[in-house]
C-alpha positions as a printed NumPy array, in Angstrom:
array([[-62.874, 138.977,  34.869],
       [-61.146, 138.607,  31.502],
       [-61.286, 141.714,  29.305],
       [-63.117, 141.165,  26.039],
       [-60.526, 141.861,  23.313],
       [-62.608, 141.364,  20.19 ],
       [-65.97 , 142.529,  18.874],
       [-67.66 , 140.744,  15.978],
       [-67.948, 142.744,  12.774],
       [-71.665, 141.98 ,  12.64 ],
       [-72.093, 143.359,  16.149],
       [-70.445, 146.602,  15.06 ],
       [-73.012, 146.945,  12.306],
       [-70.265, 147.717,   9.769],
       [-70.599, 144.588,   7.679],
       [-72.351, 145.089,   4.323],
       [-72.915, 141.979,   2.218],
       [-73.017, 142.578,  -1.539],
       [-73.709, 140.294,  -4.445],
       [-71.073, 139.503,  -7.065],
       [-72.904, 141.781,  -9.479],
       [-72.911, 144.675,  -7.007],
       [-69.214, 144.194,  -6.305],
       [-68.393, 144.189, -10.006],
       [-70.403, 147.373, -10.546],
       [-68.983, 149.19 ,  -7.534],
       [-65.383, 148.262,  -8.34 ],
       [-65.843, 149.396, -11.943],
       [-67.417, 152.665, -10.792],
       [-64.52 , 153.329,  -8.428],
       [-61.954, 152.6  , -11.122],
       [-63.769, 154.927, -13.52 ],
       [-63.629, 157.673, -10.916],
       [-60.035, 157.179,  -9.787],
       [-58.654, 156.906, -13.322],
       [-59.737, 160.522, -13.83 ],
       [-57.445, 161.647, -11.033],
       [-54.576, 163.738, -12.368],
       [-51.804, 165.591, -10.596],
       [-51.929, 169.285, -11.473],
       [-49.803, 172.308, -10.574],
       [-52.19 , 175.072, -11.631],
       [-54.796, 175.852,  -8.987],
       [-57.39 , 178.575,  -8.564],
       [-57.838, 180.422,  -5.295],
       [-61.49 , 179.324,  -5.103],
       [-62.282, 178.611,  -1.435],
       [-62.981, 175.064,  -0.268],
       [-65.037, 174.605,   2.922],
       [-62.949, 173.47 ,   5.872],
       [-65.527, 170.769,   6.588],
       [-64.649, 169.093,   3.283],
       [-60.992, 168.93 ,   4.261],
       [-61.799, 167.687,   7.749],
       [-63.992, 164.906,   6.368],
       [-61.219, 163.783,   4.009],
       [-58.596, 163.834,   6.753],
       [-60.961, 161.912,   9.028],
       [-61.22 , 159.301,   6.268],
       [-57.414, 159.105,   6.111],
       [-57.411, 158.511,   9.849],
       [-59.362, 155.282,   9.296],
       [-56.437, 153.684,   7.442],
       [-54.851, 150.521,   8.883],
       [-51.612, 150.968,  10.808],
       [-48.986, 148.99 ,  12.688],
       [-50.42 , 147.918,  16.071],
       [-53.22 , 150.421,  15.357],
       [-50.946, 153.196,  16.651],
       [-52.058, 155.536,  13.82 ],
       [-48.615, 157.193,  13.533],
       [-49.683, 160.247,  11.571],
       [-50.46 , 163.896,  12.059],
       [-52.088, 166.169,   9.478],
       [-51.386, 169.892,   9.635],
       [-54.17 , 171.649,   7.703],
       [-52.883, 175.037,   6.562],
       [-55.206, 177.69 ,   5.173],
       [-53.693, 180.855,   6.618],
       [-52.289, 182.956,   3.717],
       [-49.316, 184.205,   5.701],
       [-48.298, 180.718,   6.765],
       [-48.736, 179.388,   3.225],
       [-46.415, 182.161,   2.065],
       [-43.79 , 181.171,   4.636],
       [-44.031, 177.527,   3.571],
       [-43.649, 178.486,  -0.083],
       [-40.529, 180.545,   0.566],
       [-38.949, 177.785,   2.649],
       [-39.857, 175.106,   0.098],
       [-38.499, 177.128,  -2.825],
       [-35.219, 177.641,  -0.986],
       [-34.786, 173.866,  -0.766],
       [-35.962, 173.402,  -4.335],
       [-33.384, 175.838,  -5.699],
       [-30.67 , 173.742,  -4.08 ],
       [-32.31 , 170.589,  -5.422],
       [-32.455, 171.797,  -9.023],
       [-29.091, 173.491,  -8.642],
       [-27.235, 170.21 ,  -8.236],
       [-28.343, 168.416,  -5.079],
       [-30.653, 166.108,  -7.037],
       [-28.071, 164.713,  -9.428],
       [-28.326, 164.443, -13.2  ],
       [-30.281, 161.167, -13.312],
       [-33.047, 162.476, -11.062],
       [-33.318, 165.755, -12.946],
       [-33.454, 163.846, -16.237],
       [-36.355, 161.777, -14.883],
       [-38.232, 164.964, -13.952],
       [-37.64 , 166.69 , -17.283],
       [-40.766, 165.281, -19.053],
       [-42.918, 166.636, -16.23 ],
       [-41.51 , 170.145, -16.546],
       [-41.05 , 170.989, -12.865],
       [-38.717, 173.649, -11.513],
       [-37.945, 175.479,  -8.278],
       [-40.95 , 177.821,  -8.532],
       [-43.931, 176.618,  -6.455],
       [-46.68 , 179.263,  -6.678],
       [-49.363, 176.654,  -6.021],
       [-48.279, 176.595,  -2.376],
       [-49.881, 180.024,  -2.034],
       [-52.616, 179.887,  -4.654],
       [-54.428, 176.725,  -3.581],
       [-56.754, 177.238,  -0.6  ],
       [-55.354, 174.388,   1.484],
       [-52.061, 172.664,   2.226],
       [-51.882, 169.46 ,   4.242],
       [-48.548, 168.783,   5.896],
       [-48.414, 165.081,   6.726],
       [-46.081, 164.02 ,   9.527],
       [-44.951, 160.499,  10.423],
       [-44.744, 159.989,  14.179],
       [-41.871, 157.918,  15.555],
       [-43.577, 157.628,  18.92 ],
       [-47.202, 157.713,  20.007],
       [-49.853, 155.097,  20.59 ],
       [-53.499, 154.305,  20.129],
       [-54.561, 157.151,  22.417],
       [-53.586, 160.816,  22.227],
       [-50.687, 161.639,  24.536],
       [-49.16 , 158.156,  24.589],
       [-45.391, 157.818,  24.202],
       [-44.793, 154.326,  22.841],
       [-42.699, 153.159,  19.927],
       [-44.629, 153.14 ,  16.651],
       [-44.288, 150.328,  14.117],
       [-44.43 , 150.142,  10.313],
       [-44.507, 153.919,  10.329],
       [-43.81 , 154.658,   6.659],
       [-46.098, 151.889,   5.455],
       [-48.921, 153.1  ,   7.701],
       [-48.575, 156.774,   6.791],
       [-48.292, 155.896,   3.097],
       [-51.588, 153.979,   3.239],
       [-53.251, 156.88 ,   5.072],
       [-52.046, 159.3  ,   2.394],
       [-53.539, 157.035,  -0.255],
       [-56.868, 157.162,   1.577],
       [-56.573, 160.95 ,   1.797],
       [-55.797, 161.485,  -1.883],
       [-58.665, 159.219,  -2.919],
       [-61.043, 161.032,  -0.533],
       [-60.033, 164.47 ,  -1.831],
       [-60.527, 163.322,  -5.423],
       [-63.887, 161.775,  -4.521],
       [-64.926, 165.114,  -3.006],
       [-64.201, 166.83 ,  -6.325],
       [-60.829, 168.4  ,  -5.588],
       [-57.503, 168.305,  -7.39 ],
       [-54.351, 167.34 ,  -5.537],
       [-50.607, 167.743,  -5.866],
       [-48.171, 165.727,  -3.773],
       [-45.105, 167.833,  -3.046],
       [-41.918, 166.638,  -1.355],
       [-39.252, 169.333,  -1.024],
       [-36.142, 167.741,   0.409],
       [-35.443, 168.212,   3.249],
       [-38.794, 169.245,   4.757],
       [-37.689, 169.883,   8.329],
       [-38.814, 173.5  ,   7.957],
       [-42.367, 172.206,   8.358],
       [-41.612, 171.2  ,  11.959],
       [-40.615, 174.792,  12.658],
       [-43.458, 176.438,  10.763],
       [-46.135, 174.225,  12.347],
       [-44.495, 173.791,  15.766],
       [-44.333, 170.005,  15.526],
       [-42.002, 167.982,  17.782],
       [-38.736, 166.406,  16.629],
       [-40.314, 162.948,  17.014],
       [-42.428, 163.736,  13.929],
       [-40.845, 163.581,  10.494],
       [-42.445, 165.525,   7.61 ],
       [-43.668, 162.903,   5.161],
       [-45.613, 164.704,   2.462],
       [-47.003, 168.122,   1.598],
       [-50.359, 167.818,  -0.143],
       [-51.776, 170.758,  -2.102],
       [-55.56 , 170.645,  -2.43 ],
       [-58.085, 172.822,  -4.228],
       [-59.744, 173.41 ,  -7.585],
       [-57.626, 173.068, -10.701],
       [-57.671, 175.806, -13.293],
       [-60.036, 174.813, -16.15 ],
       [-57.116, 174.622, -18.587],
       [-54.583, 173.219, -16.117],
       [-51.997, 171.318, -18.175],
       [-51.268, 167.658, -17.563],
       [-47.905, 166.451, -18.933],
       [-48.277, 163.773, -21.584],
       [-45.66 , 161.809, -19.667],
       [-48.001, 161.684, -16.647],
       [-50.763, 160.137, -18.766],
       [-48.698, 157.004, -19.328],
       [-50.017, 154.353, -16.948],
       [-48.848, 150.773, -16.907],
       [-51.54 , 148.327, -18.106],
       [-52.938, 145.811, -15.635],
       [-50.877, 142.843, -16.928],
       [-47.708, 144.851, -16.255],
       [-48.539, 145.421, -12.587],
       [-50.428, 142.222, -11.7  ],
       [-50.094, 138.488, -12.101],
       [-52.615, 135.896, -10.981],
       [-51.013, 132.945,  -9.186]])
């Protein structure tokens, strides 16, 4: 008997038909919400329920991926001691970065944002999410197959995650100390997983500054052309 490989969307019950008017309204509402997303570096220590974080990570896990292998792992870190260890390790790499590893052009590009080697938000914010890209895996847990389109897949999942966290009412910072191999050690992740992104999530301070440079967004005609 031939295995049935496909299930109709209507049979899944996931298909929702909407009118043109509804689509216009919903797309405009989403844009209005997402345009108010800003990267911040000043967080409060106000707790965030773990369930909120789990829901957002579950949403990220619904992202499309190469061969549906879902080549990602999310390490959710809330333990104060572990956050402290991650901060110290990250700042060690950042001091080397700002001390010359980055190069003058990169440092010049960062100057309008005002970043430096100090990363107190890694301890202050209630949650860190260490995102790992898996070189091997598969559609089921425990598989050991080659993964495909890894960086594209994990990047899409991170986009889902950031949008979900913002939708939940949280502020987010994407942090990428280079290299990030210390995260494999701190979180006991295998060598087949490469640290991809460190996401800081929590509540922004009421007067958290946003660099004017970060408010510059390219207009639609600069990023899109209709063919």
